[in-house]
Amino acid sequence: MVQKVRKAVFPAAGMGTRFLPATKANPKEMLTVVDKPLIQHVVDEARAGGIEHFIFVTGRNKGVIEDHFDRQIELEKTLKERGRQAELDMLTASLPGPGQTSFTRQQEPLGLGHAVWCARDLVGDEPFALLLPDVLVQGNGTGCLAQLQEEYERTGGNVVAVEEVPDDATHHYGIVDIERGAGASHPIRGMVEKPAPGTAPSNLILMGRYLLQPEIFGILEDQQSGAGGEIQITDAMISLLASQKFTAVEYEGKSFDCGSKIGFLTANIAFALEREELREALLEEIGKLT
Ligand code: UTP
């Protein structure tokens, strides 16, 4: 029996440079896709994937994330007095319970790997999920993390979600080298962060969902900065691959990189089109624009 993955880490201490000025005082992770902040979409996906404790790595100007995952007693009281039961139910259904959230600060945005390392004491000595809060997944109902959990229960070790991109886009991402077998999960032979154009071992990218063993923290402790001068989680995973198994899952679904403007705008349209009450009116309005 593998040890259950109960905790998830959400690194949210980046600068959101690509979204300035929107992210000057407001965290990128609080930008809204349809009617929910990005980070709440991702917390919902984690909960659907069996996560019981939610660990947020934040930084300066990110305090509103902590408020978002707290109760708003005055608002709840007013909604109740006004008989707005549907809104009240919606607010409470998506809220982690007392003691199910933890917050720590990265202090300096030294890279994703460093942000994850900042959560080491809160995670402790157990496997954990890592979800990038600026990547949304639209998919097959249960979500991407639930699919990773299914694979993890079968194989244990470290499990990562991968997705195909066009060959000329591989240099933007962490790429996996796999032993392709039948089905959607494949043993990983190697990984590389942002390979030079034309040198990627495959077109399968690490898209932002991981189940990792706690030994990654020991490696991150001494991890030097890599691509872009940042401490990269991919570099630490490459070291861990020497002693532990990694499995890539080509999950069912599609990701949106909401850290980029095109990804964010497309996600807003795609998620709105999924909503019955918005779909027809939105299509009509888009039709008028083109
Ligand atoms: P990104 O690279 O997409 O976020 O990291 P960023 O650095 O905020 O973006 P730009 O390039 O400046 O526009 C993916 C996730 O990792 C977090 C970010 O907050 C984001 O949610 N992150 C990144 C950290 O927590 N710390 C870091 O040092 C870097």
PDB file of C-alpha atoms and ligand atoms in Angstrom:
ATOM      1  CA  MET A   1       0.000   0.000   0.000  1.00  0.00           C
ATOM      2  CA  VAL A   2       1.366   3.439  -0.931  1.00  0.00           C
ATOM      3  CA  GLN A   3       1.240   6.317   1.550  1.00  0.00           C
ATOM      4  CA  LYS A   4      -1.805   8.487   0.776  1.00  0.00           C
ATOM      5  CA  VAL A   5      -1.233  11.986  -0.671  1.00  0.00           C
ATOM      6  CA  ARG A   6      -3.198  14.273   1.666  1.00  0.00           C
ATOM      7  CA  LYS A   7      -1.431  17.627   1.339  1.00  0.00           C
ATOM      8  CA  ALA A   8      -1.062  19.980  -1.622  1.00  0.00           C
ATOM      9  CA  VAL A   9       1.290  22.910  -2.133  1.00  0.00           C
ATOM     10  CA  PHE A  10       0.203  25.969  -4.139  1.00  0.00           C
ATOM     11  CA  PRO A  11       3.192  28.230  -4.945  1.00  0.00           C
ATOM     12  CA  ALA A  12       1.807  31.751  -5.305  1.00  0.00           C
ATOM     13  CA  ALA A  13       4.749  34.026  -4.533  1.00  0.00           C
ATOM     14  CA  GLY A  14       5.756  34.930  -8.096  1.00  0.00           C
ATOM     15  CA  MET A  15       5.774  38.492  -9.385  1.00  0.00           C
ATOM     16  CA  GLY A  16       3.256  38.019 -12.205  1.00  0.00           C
ATOM     17  CA  THR A  17       5.374  40.285 -14.402  1.00  0.00           C
ATOM     18  CA  ARG A  18       3.494  39.272 -17.545  1.00  0.00           C
ATOM     19  CA  PHE A  19       0.284  40.684 -16.074  1.00  0.00           C
ATOM     20  CA  LEU A  20       1.471  44.087 -14.903  1.00  0.00           C
ATOM     21  CA  PRO A  21      -0.140  46.446 -14.057  1.00  0.00           C
ATOM     22  CA  ALA A  22      -3.007  44.090 -13.010  1.00  0.00           C
ATOM     23  CA  THR A  23      -0.637  42.292 -10.627  1.00  0.00           C
ATOM     24  CA  LYS A  24       0.942  45.360  -9.009  1.00  0.00           C
ATOM     25  CA  ALA A  25      -1.259  45.216  -5.885  1.00  0.00           C
ATOM     26  CA  ASN A  26      -3.470  42.223  -6.743  1.00  0.00           C
ATOM     27  CA  PRO A  27      -1.920  38.717  -6.879  1.00  0.00           C
ATOM     28  CA  LYS A  28      -1.961  37.027 -10.297  1.00  0.00           C
ATOM     29  CA  GLU A  29      -3.461  33.957  -8.609  1.00  0.00           C
ATOM     30  CA  MET A  30      -6.550  36.058  -7.716  1.00  0.00           C
ATOM     31  CA  LEU A  31      -7.291  37.027 -11.328  1.00  0.00           C
ATOM     32  CA  THR A  32     -10.752  35.779 -12.200  1.00  0.00           C
ATOM     33  CA  VAL A  33     -11.710  33.120 -14.707  1.00  0.00           C
ATOM     34  CA  VAL A  34     -15.466  33.607 -15.214  1.00  0.00           C
ATOM     35  CA  ASP A  35     -16.430  34.157 -11.543  1.00  0.00           C
ATOM     36  CA  LYS A  36     -13.743  32.414  -9.484  1.00  0.00           C
ATOM     37  CA  PRO A  37     -10.136  33.374  -8.792  1.00  0.00           C
ATOM     38  CA  LEU A  38      -7.595  31.163 -10.562  1.00  0.00           C
ATOM     39  CA  ILE A  39      -6.366  29.757  -7.259  1.00  0.00           C
ATOM     40  CA  GLN A  40      -9.850  28.678  -6.224  1.00  0.00           C
ATOM     41  CA  HIS A  41     -10.325  26.728  -9.468  1.00  0.00           C
ATOM     42  CA  VAL A  42      -7.094  24.897  -8.626  1.00  0.00           C
ATOM     43  CA  VAL A  43      -7.990  24.311  -4.954  1.00  0.00           C
ATOM     44  CA  ASP A  44     -11.302  22.818  -6.173  1.00  0.00           C
ATOM     45  CA  GLU A  45      -9.355  20.491  -8.487  1.00  0.00           C
ATOM     46  CA  ALA A  46      -7.113  19.449  -5.567  1.00  0.00           C
ATOM     47  CA  ARG A  47     -10.112  18.713  -3.362  1.00  0.00           C
ATOM     48  CA  ALA A  48     -11.656  16.600  -6.146  1.00  0.00           C
ATOM     49  CA  GLY A  49      -8.322  14.754  -6.205  1.00  0.00           C
ATOM     50  CA  GLY A  50      -8.582  13.787  -2.522  1.00  0.00           C
ATOM     51  CA  ILE A  51      -6.500  16.581  -0.942  1.00  0.00           C
ATOM     52  CA  GLU A  52      -7.312  17.356   2.705  1.00  0.00           C
ATOM     53  CA  HIS A  53      -4.761  20.056   3.568  1.00  0.00           C
ATOM     54  CA  PHE A  54      -3.972  23.084   1.411  1.00  0.00           C
ATOM     55  CA  ILE A  55      -0.569  24.796   1.785  1.00  0.00           C
ATOM     56  CA  PHE A  56      -0.115  28.200   0.157  1.00  0.00           C
ATOM     57  CA  VAL A  57       3.314  29.734  -0.423  1.00  0.00           C
ATOM     58  CA  THR A  58       2.710  33.456  -0.726  1.00  0.00           C
ATOM     59  CA  GLY A  59       4.677  36.687  -0.544  1.00  0.00           C
ATOM     60  CA  ARG A  60       4.232  40.441  -0.134  1.00  0.00           C
ATOM     61  CA  ASN A  61       0.942  41.839  -1.501  1.00  0.00           C
ATOM     62  CA  LYS A  62      -0.593  38.348  -1.452  1.00  0.00           C
ATOM     63  CA  GLY A  63      -2.482  38.535   1.876  1.00  0.00           C
ATOM     64  CA  VAL A  64      -5.822  38.598   0.059  1.00  0.00           C
ATOM     65  CA  ILE A  65      -5.301  34.908  -0.832  1.00  0.00           C
ATOM     66  CA  GLU A  66      -5.467  34.071   2.882  1.00  0.00           C
ATOM     67  CA  ASP A  67      -8.626  36.174   3.258  1.00  0.00           C
ATOM     68  CA  HIS A  68     -10.205  34.460   0.272  1.00  0.00           C
ATOM     69  CA  PHE A  69      -9.927  31.062   1.973  1.00  0.00           C
ATOM     70  CA  ASP A  70     -11.376  32.349   5.263  1.00  0.00           C
ATOM     71  CA  ARG A  71     -15.039  32.781   6.163  1.00  0.00           C
ATOM     72  CA  GLN A  72     -16.606  36.213   5.660  1.00  0.00           C
ATOM     73  CA  ILE A  73     -19.012  36.294   8.587  1.00  0.00           C
ATOM     74  CA  GLU A  74     -20.574  39.733   7.836  1.00  0.00           C
ATOM     75  CA  LEU A  75     -21.243  38.740   4.224  1.00  0.00           C
ATOM     76  CA  GLU A  76     -22.709  35.391   5.281  1.00  0.00           C
ATOM     77  CA  LYS A  77     -24.975  37.136   7.802  1.00  0.00           C
ATOM     78  CA  THR A  78     -26.266  39.618   5.232  1.00  0.00           C
ATOM     79  CA  LEU A  79     -26.845  36.910   2.616  1.00  0.00           C
ATOM     80  CA  LYS A  80     -28.766  34.876   5.207  1.00  0.00           C
ATOM     81  CA  GLU A  81     -30.928  37.864   6.238  1.00  0.00           C
ATOM     82  CA  ARG A  82     -31.740  38.462   2.566  1.00  0.00           C
ATOM     83  CA  GLY A  83     -32.610  34.821   1.910  1.00  0.00           C
ATOM     84  CA  ARG A  84     -29.757  34.338  -0.611  1.00  0.00           C
ATOM     85  CA  GLN A  85     -29.341  30.653   0.235  1.00  0.00           C
ATOM     86  CA  ALA A  86     -27.835  29.624  -3.136  1.00  0.00           C
ATOM     87  CA  GLU A  87     -24.983  32.151  -2.794  1.00  0.00           C
ATOM     88  CA  LEU A  88     -24.415  31.130   0.841  1.00  0.00           C
ATOM     89  CA  ASP A  89     -24.235  27.441  -0.086  1.00  0.00           C
ATOM     90  CA  MET A  90     -21.816  28.215  -2.903  1.00  0.00           C
ATOM     91  CA  LEU A  91     -19.508  30.155  -0.547  1.00  0.00           C
ATOM     92  CA  THR A  92     -19.425  27.447   2.115  1.00  0.00           C
ATOM     93  CA  ALA A  93     -19.165  24.463  -0.269  1.00  0.00           C
ATOM     94  CA  SER A  94     -15.852  25.639  -1.688  1.00  0.00           C
ATOM     95  CA  LEU A  95     -14.188  26.638   1.588  1.00  0.00           C
ATOM     96  CA  PRO A  96     -11.533  24.397   3.185  1.00  0.00           C
ATOM     97  CA  GLY A  97     -12.516  23.681   6.814  1.00  0.00           C
ATOM     98  CA  PRO A  98     -10.867  25.008   9.984  1.00  0.00           C
ATOM     99  CA  GLY A  99      -7.254  23.817  10.207  1.00  0.00           C
ATOM    100  CA  GLN A 100      -7.202  22.592   6.597  1.00  0.00           C
ATOM    101  CA  THR A 101      -5.131  25.532   5.297  1.00  0.00           C
ATOM    102  CA  SER A 102      -1.569  26.666   6.021  1.00  0.00           C
ATOM    103  CA  PHE A 103       0.278  29.717   4.744  1.00  0.00           C
ATOM    104  CA  THR A 104       3.973  30.419   4.505  1.00  0.00           C
ATOM    105  CA  ARG A 105       6.001  33.067   2.700  1.00  0.00           C
ATOM    106  CA  GLN A 106       8.769  32.716   0.179  1.00  0.00           C
ATOM    107  CA  GLN A 107      10.066  36.238   0.991  1.00  0.00           C
ATOM    108  CA  GLU A 108      11.987  36.487  -2.322  1.00  0.00           C
ATOM    109  CA  PRO A 109      10.801  35.033  -5.662  1.00  0.00           C
ATOM    110  CA  LEU A 110      13.892  32.886  -6.314  1.00  0.00           C
ATOM    111  CA  GLY A 111      12.040  30.362  -8.452  1.00  0.00           C
ATOM    112  CA  LEU A 112       9.396  27.646  -8.290  1.00  0.00           C
ATOM    113  CA  GLY A 113      11.783  25.097  -6.732  1.00  0.00           C
ATOM    114  CA  HIS A 114      12.606  27.528  -3.942  1.00  0.00           C
ATOM    115  CA  ALA A 115       8.906  28.265  -3.358  1.00  0.00           C
ATOM    116  CA  VAL A 116       8.230  24.533  -2.953  1.00  0.00           C
ATOM    117  CA  TRP A 117      11.190  24.184  -0.564  1.00  0.00           C
ATOM    118  CA  CYS A 118       9.620  26.925   1.620  1.00  0.00           C
ATOM    119  CA  ALA A 119       6.738  24.479   2.314  1.00  0.00           C
ATOM    120  CA  ARG A 120       9.052  21.686   3.576  1.00  0.00           C
ATOM    121  CA  ASP A 121       8.130  21.915   7.282  1.00  0.00           C
ATOM    122  CA  LEU A 122       4.418  22.180   6.540  1.00  0.00           C
ATOM    123  CA  VAL A 123       4.516  19.100   4.290  1.00  0.00           C
ATOM    124  CA  GLY A 124       6.810  17.058   6.570  1.00  0.00           C
ATOM    125  CA  ASP A 125       7.882  13.519   5.695  1.00  0.00           C
ATOM    126  CA  GLU A 126       5.042  12.478   3.389  1.00  0.00           C
ATOM    127  CA  PRO A 127       4.285  12.542  -0.349  1.00  0.00           C
ATOM    128  CA  PHE A 128       2.510  15.688  -1.505  1.00  0.00           C
ATOM    129  CA  ALA A 129       0.792  17.236  -4.509  1.00  0.00           C
ATOM    130  CA  LEU A 130       2.140  20.334  -6.213  1.00  0.00           C
ATOM    131  CA  LEU A 131      -0.297  22.369  -8.299  1.00  0.00           C
ATOM    132  CA  LEU A 132       0.614  25.558 -10.158  1.00  0.00           C
ATOM    133  CA  PRO A 133      -2.218  27.959  -9.367  1.00  0.00           C
ATOM    134  CA  ASP A 134      -1.912  29.795 -12.673  1.00  0.00           C
ATOM    135  CA  VAL A 135      -2.573  26.652 -14.732  1.00  0.00           C
ATOM    136  CA  LEU A 136      -6.215  25.627 -15.159  1.00  0.00           C
ATOM    137  CA  VAL A 137      -7.326  22.275 -16.477  1.00  0.00           C
ATOM    138  CA  GLN A 138     -10.567  21.650 -18.273  1.00  0.00           C
ATOM    139  CA  GLY A 139     -11.314  18.036 -18.569  1.00  0.00           C
ATOM    140  CA  ASN A 140     -12.978  14.841 -17.871  1.00  0.00           C
ATOM    141  CA  GLY A 141     -15.025  15.647 -14.765  1.00  0.00           C
ATOM    142  CA  THR A 142     -12.806  14.543 -11.855  1.00  0.00           C
ATOM    143  CA  GLY A 143      -9.873  16.684 -12.973  1.00  0.00           C
ATOM    144  CA  CYS A 144      -6.179  16.210 -13.563  1.00  0.00           C
ATOM    145  CA  LEU A 145      -5.013  15.636  -9.977  1.00  0.00           C
ATOM    146  CA  ALA A 146      -7.534  12.813  -9.471  1.00  0.00           C
ATOM    147  CA  GLN A 147      -6.059  11.081 -12.539  1.00  0.00           C
ATOM    148  CA  LEU A 148      -2.551  11.388 -11.062  1.00  0.00           C
ATOM    149  CA  GLN A 149      -3.795   9.955  -7.769  1.00  0.00           C
ATOM    150  CA  GLU A 150      -5.218   6.893  -9.587  1.00  0.00           C
ATOM    151  CA  GLU A 151      -1.846   6.241 -11.200  1.00  0.00           C
ATOM    152  CA  TYR A 152      -0.018   6.856  -7.892  1.00  0.00           C
ATOM    153  CA  GLU A 153      -2.186   4.289  -6.108  1.00  0.00           C
ATOM    154  CA  ARG A 154      -1.111   1.735  -8.737  1.00  0.00           C
ATOM    155  CA  THR A 155       2.586   2.589  -9.047  1.00  0.00           C
ATOM    156  CA  GLY A 156       3.678   4.775  -6.092  1.00  0.00           C
ATOM    157  CA  GLY A 157       6.835   6.880  -6.533  1.00  0.00           C
ATOM    158  CA  ASN A 158       6.530  10.269  -8.212  1.00  0.00           C
ATOM    159  CA  VAL A 159       3.798  10.927 -10.774  1.00  0.00           C
ATOM    160  CA  VAL A 160       3.591  13.942 -13.084  1.00  0.00           C
ATOM    161  CA  ALA A 161       1.010  15.114 -15.604  1.00  0.00           C
ATOM    162  CA  VAL A 162       2.242  15.675 -19.155  1.00  0.00           C
ATOM    163  CA  GLU A 163       0.682  17.098 -22.284  1.00  0.00           C
ATOM    164  CA  GLU A 164       1.753  17.425 -25.924  1.00  0.00           C
ATOM    165  CA  VAL A 165       2.759  20.773 -27.424  1.00  0.00           C
ATOM    166  CA  PRO A 166       3.868  21.571 -30.990  1.00  0.00           C
ATOM    167  CA  ASP A 167       7.583  20.774 -31.560  1.00  0.00           C
ATOM    168  CA  ASP A 168       8.438  24.456 -32.035  1.00  0.00           C
ATOM    169  CA  ALA A 169       7.123  25.335 -28.536  1.00  0.00           C
ATOM    170  CA  THR A 170       9.135  22.856 -26.425  1.00  0.00           C
ATOM    171  CA  HIS A 171      11.833  25.398 -25.459  1.00  0.00           C
ATOM    172  CA  HIS A 172       9.310  27.224 -23.219  1.00  0.00           C
ATOM    173  CA  TYR A 173       8.698  24.233 -20.908  1.00  0.00           C
ATOM    174  CA  GLY A 174      10.073  21.415 -18.789  1.00  0.00           C
ATOM    175  CA  ILE A 175      10.144  18.349 -21.079  1.00  0.00           C
ATOM    176  CA  VAL A 176      10.103  14.630 -20.234  1.00  0.00           C
ATOM    177  CA  ASP A 177      11.863  11.777 -22.004  1.00  0.00           C
ATOM    178  CA  ILE A 178       9.687   8.657 -21.656  1.00  0.00           C
ATOM    179  CA  GLU A 179       9.720   4.951 -22.439  1.00  0.00           C
ATOM    180  CA  ARG A 180       6.455   4.945 -24.347  1.00  0.00           C
ATOM    181  CA  GLY A 181       4.273   1.970 -23.537  1.00  0.00           C
ATOM    182  CA  ALA A 182       0.663   1.127 -24.281  1.00  0.00           C
ATOM    183  CA  GLY A 183      -1.865   3.341 -22.477  1.00  0.00           C
ATOM    184  CA  ALA A 184      -1.488   6.796 -21.004  1.00  0.00           C
ATOM    185  CA  SER A 185       1.219   6.281 -18.336  1.00  0.00           C
ATOM    186  CA  HIS A 186       4.889   5.937 -19.148  1.00  0.00           C
ATOM    187  CA  PRO A 187       8.093   5.521 -17.099  1.00  0.00           C
ATOM    188  CA  ILE A 188      10.248   8.653 -17.292  1.00  0.00           C
ATOM    189  CA  ARG A 189      13.901   8.247 -18.367  1.00  0.00           C
ATOM    190  CA  GLY A 190      14.926  11.884 -18.197  1.00  0.00           C
ATOM    191  CA  MET A 191      13.755  15.480 -17.965  1.00  0.00           C
ATOM    192  CA  VAL A 192      15.087  18.835 -19.110  1.00  0.00           C
ATOM    193  CA  GLU A 193      13.973  22.392 -18.289  1.00  0.00           C
ATOM    194  CA  LYS A 194      13.552  24.725 -21.293  1.00  0.00           C
ATOM    195  CA  PRO A 195      15.779  22.830 -23.800  1.00  0.00           C
ATOM    196  CA  ALA A 196      17.340  24.847 -26.615  1.00  0.00           C
ATOM    197  CA  PRO A 197      15.100  24.828 -29.735  1.00  0.00           C
ATOM    198  CA  GLY A 198      15.422  21.591 -31.677  1.00  0.00           C
ATOM    199  CA  THR A 199      17.031  19.622 -28.819  1.00  0.00           C
ATOM    200  CA  ALA A 200      13.982  18.450 -26.803  1.00  0.00           C
ATOM    201  CA  PRO A 201      13.782  14.666 -26.232  1.00  0.00           C
ATOM    202  CA  SER A 202       9.987  14.741 -26.834  1.00  0.00           C
ATOM    203  CA  ASN A 203       7.116  17.200 -27.129  1.00  0.00           C
ATOM    204  CA  LEU A 204       5.578  16.196 -23.781  1.00  0.00           C
ATOM    205  CA  ILE A 205       5.628  19.070 -21.299  1.00  0.00           C
ATOM    206  CA  LEU A 206       5.382  19.163 -17.510  1.00  0.00           C
ATOM    207  CA  MET A 207       2.224  21.258 -17.372  1.00  0.00           C
ATOM    208  CA  GLY A 208       1.933  22.011 -13.643  1.00  0.00           C
ATOM    209  CA  ARG A 209       0.547  19.034 -11.728  1.00  0.00           C
ATOM    210  CA  TYR A 210       2.857  16.752  -9.735  1.00  0.00           C
ATOM    211  CA  LEU A 211       2.767  14.113  -6.980  1.00  0.00           C
ATOM    212  CA  LEU A 212       6.187  14.151  -5.332  1.00  0.00           C
ATOM    213  CA  GLN A 213       7.999  12.233  -2.618  1.00  0.00           C
ATOM    214  CA  PRO A 214       9.373  14.277   0.313  1.00  0.00           C
ATOM    215  CA  GLU A 215      13.017  13.449  -0.602  1.00  0.00           C
ATOM    216  CA  ILE A 216      12.707  16.304  -3.128  1.00  0.00           C
ATOM    217  CA  PHE A 217      13.110  18.770  -0.216  1.00  0.00           C
ATOM    218  CA  GLY A 218      16.611  17.491   0.637  1.00  0.00           C
ATOM    219  CA  ILE A 219      17.618  18.034  -2.995  1.00  0.00           C
ATOM    220  CA  LEU A 220      16.025  21.503  -3.159  1.00  0.00           C
ATOM    221  CA  GLU A 221      18.016  22.487  -0.069  1.00  0.00           C
ATOM    222  CA  ASP A 222      21.210  22.624  -2.207  1.00  0.00           C
ATOM    223  CA  GLN A 223      19.656  23.242  -5.611  1.00  0.00           C
ATOM    224  CA  GLN A 224      21.537  25.852  -7.662  1.00  0.00           C
ATOM    225  CA  SER A 225      19.670  28.229  -9.942  1.00  0.00           C
ATOM    226  CA  GLY A 226      19.080  26.964 -13.479  1.00  0.00           C
ATOM    227  CA  ALA A 227      17.118  28.228 -16.508  1.00  0.00           C
ATOM    228  CA  GLY A 228      16.230  31.918 -16.205  1.00  0.00           C
ATOM    229  CA  GLY A 229      18.465  32.260 -13.107  1.00  0.00           C
ATOM    230  CA  GLU A 230      15.700  30.634 -10.996  1.00  0.00           C
ATOM    231  CA  ILE A 231      15.789  27.589  -8.719  1.00  0.00           C
ATOM    232  CA  GLN A 232      13.847  25.100 -10.854  1.00  0.00           C
ATOM    233  CA  ILE A 233      11.717  22.215  -9.559  1.00  0.00           C
ATOM    234  CA  THR A 234      12.537  20.277 -12.774  1.00  0.00           C
ATOM    235  CA  ASP A 235      16.275  20.327 -11.938  1.00  0.00           C
ATOM    236  CA  ALA A 236      15.527  18.871  -8.477  1.00  0.00           C
ATOM    237  CA  MET A 237      13.291  16.191 -10.048  1.00  0.00           C
ATOM    238  CA  ILE A 238      16.134  15.263 -12.436  1.00  0.00           C
ATOM    239  CA  SER A 239      18.360  14.600  -9.385  1.00  0.00           C
ATOM    240  CA  LEU A 240      15.616  12.593  -7.645  1.00  0.00           C
ATOM    241  CA  LEU A 241      15.161  10.494 -10.806  1.00  0.00           C
ATOM    242  CA  ALA A 242      18.570   8.915 -10.091  1.00  0.00           C
ATOM    243  CA  SER A 243      17.114   7.157  -7.025  1.00  0.00           C
ATOM    244  CA  GLN A 244      13.319   7.154  -7.453  1.00  0.00           C
ATOM    245  CA  LYS A 245      10.713   6.180 -10.000  1.00  0.00           C
ATOM    246  CA  PHE A 246       8.884   8.888 -11.980  1.00  0.00           C
ATOM    247  CA  THR A 247       5.792   8.147 -14.081  1.00  0.00           C
ATOM    248  CA  ALA A 248       4.333  10.514 -16.698  1.00  0.00           C
ATOM    249  CA  VAL A 249       0.565  10.505 -17.160  1.00  0.00           C
ATOM    250  CA  GLU A 250      -0.907  11.846 -20.402  1.00  0.00           C
ATOM    251  CA  TYR A 251      -4.026  12.976 -18.598  1.00  0.00           C
ATOM    252  CA  GLU A 252      -7.431  13.446 -20.213  1.00  0.00           C
ATOM    253  CA  GLY A 253      -8.125  17.143 -20.523  1.00  0.00           C
ATOM    254  CA  LYS A 254      -6.571  20.384 -21.669  1.00  0.00           C
ATOM    255  CA  SER A 255      -4.547  22.934 -19.738  1.00  0.00           C
ATOM    256  CA  PHE A 256      -4.580  26.728 -19.975  1.00  0.00           C
ATOM    257  CA  ASP A 257      -1.438  28.618 -18.965  1.00  0.00           C
ATOM    258  CA  CYS A 258      -3.184  31.540 -17.320  1.00  0.00           C
ATOM    259  CA  GLY A 259       0.182  33.150 -16.516  1.00  0.00           C
ATOM    260  CA  SER A 260       0.165  34.239 -20.174  1.00  0.00           C
ATOM    261  CA  LYS A 261      -2.398  36.677 -21.542  1.00  0.00           C
ATOM    262  CA  ILE A 262      -3.550  34.398 -24.373  1.00  0.00           C
ATOM    263  CA  GLY A 263      -3.913  31.414 -22.017  1.00  0.00           C
ATOM    264  CA  PHE A 264      -5.861  33.501 -19.515  1.00  0.00           C
ATOM    265  CA  LEU A 265      -8.207  35.020 -22.105  1.00  0.00           C
ATOM    266  CA  THR A 266      -8.804  31.639 -23.763  1.00  0.00           C
ATOM    267  CA  ALA A 267      -9.506  30.022 -20.378  1.00  0.00           C
ATOM    268  CA  ASN A 268     -12.139  32.657 -19.656  1.00  0.00           C
ATOM    269  CA  ILE A 269     -13.905  31.866 -22.922  1.00  0.00           C
ATOM    270  CA  ALA A 270     -13.523  28.075 -22.597  1.00  0.00           C
ATOM    271  CA  PHE A 271     -14.780  27.975 -18.988  1.00  0.00           C
ATOM    272  CA  ALA A 272     -17.669  30.338 -19.780  1.00  0.00           C
ATOM    273  CA  LEU A 273     -18.714  28.209 -22.765  1.00  0.00           C
ATOM    274  CA  GLU A 274     -19.003  25.229 -20.389  1.00  0.00           C
ATOM    275  CA  ARG A 275     -21.652  27.104 -18.401  1.00  0.00           C
ATOM    276  CA  GLU A 276     -25.136  26.597 -19.758  1.00  0.00           C
ATOM    277  CA  GLU A 277     -26.405  29.981 -18.547  1.00  0.00           C
ATOM    278  CA  LEU A 278     -23.570  31.827 -20.336  1.00  0.00           C
ATOM    279  CA  ARG A 279     -22.854  29.778 -23.440  1.00  0.00           C
ATOM    280  CA  GLU A 280     -25.436  31.032 -25.902  1.00  0.00           C
ATOM    281  CA  ALA A 281     -25.193  34.711 -24.975  1.00  0.00           C
ATOM    282  CA  LEU A 282     -21.390  34.596 -25.085  1.00  0.00           C
ATOM    283  CA  LEU A 283     -21.304  32.956 -28.516  1.00  0.00           C
ATOM    284  CA  GLU A 284     -23.684  35.614 -29.765  1.00  0.00           C
ATOM    285  CA  GLU A 285     -21.512  38.432 -28.394  1.00  0.00           C
ATOM    286  CA  ILE A 286     -18.320  36.888 -29.831  1.00  0.00           C
ATOM    287  CA  GLY A 287     -20.076  36.567 -33.196  1.00  0.00           C
ATOM    288  CA  LYS A 288     -20.757  40.323 -33.142  1.00  0.00           C
ATOM    289  CA  LEU A 289     -17.062  41.078 -32.584  1.00  0.00           C
ATOM    290  CA  THR A 290     -15.674  39.186 -35.568  1.00  0.00           C
TER     291      THR A 290
HETATM  292  P1  UTP B   1       5.311  31.596 -13.101  1.00  0.00           P
HETATM  293  O1  UTP B   1       6.686  31.699 -13.615  1.00  0.00           O
HETATM  294  O2  UTP B   1       4.192  31.321 -14.068  1.00  0.00           O
HETATM  295  O3  UTP B   1       4.873  32.911 -12.274  1.00  0.00           O
HETATM  296  O4  UTP B   1       5.298  30.520 -11.935  1.00  0.00           O
HETATM  297  P2  UTP B   1       5.529  34.341 -12.170  1.00  0.00           P
HETATM  298  O5  UTP B   1       6.989  34.258 -11.912  1.00  0.00           O
HETATM  299  O6  UTP B   1       4.676  35.076 -11.197  1.00  0.00           O
HETATM  300  O7  UTP B   1       5.236  34.898 -13.647  1.00  0.00           O
HETATM  301  P3  UTP B   1       5.913  36.068 -14.487  1.00  0.00           P
HETATM  302  O8  UTP B   1       6.863  35.354 -15.428  1.00  0.00           O
HETATM  303  O9  UTP B   1       6.602  37.034 -13.548  1.00  0.00           O
HETATM  304  O10 UTP B   1       4.776  36.694 -15.233  1.00  0.00           O
HETATM  305  C1  UTP B   1       4.267  29.552 -11.733  1.00  0.00           C
HETATM  306  C2  UTP B   1       3.714  29.668 -10.313  1.00  0.00           C
HETATM  307  O11 UTP B   1       4.781  29.589  -9.369  1.00  0.00           O
HETATM  308  C3  UTP B   1       4.766  30.690  -8.486  1.00  0.00           C
HETATM  309  C4  UTP B   1       3.972  31.793  -9.190  1.00  0.00           C
HETATM  310  O12 UTP B   1       3.311  32.610  -8.235  1.00  0.00           O
HETATM  311  C5  UTP B   1       3.002  31.014 -10.074  1.00  0.00           C
HETATM  312  O13 UTP B   1       1.779  30.774  -9.423  1.00  0.00           O
HETATM  313  N1  UTP B   1       6.155  31.112  -8.172  1.00  0.00           N
HETATM  314  C6  UTP B   1       7.038  31.367  -9.170  1.00  0.00           C
HETATM  315  C7  UTP B   1       6.509  31.271  -6.850  1.00  0.00           C
HETATM  316  O14 UTP B   1       5.709  31.022  -5.915  1.00  0.00           O
HETATM  317  N2  UTP B   1       7.777  31.698  -6.566  1.00  0.00           N
HETATM  318  C8  UTP B   1       8.695  31.962  -7.541  1.00  0.00           C
HETATM  319  O15 UTP B   1       9.837  32.347  -7.201  1.00  0.00           O
HETATM  320  C9  UTP B   1       8.293  31.788  -8.878  1.00  0.00           C
END
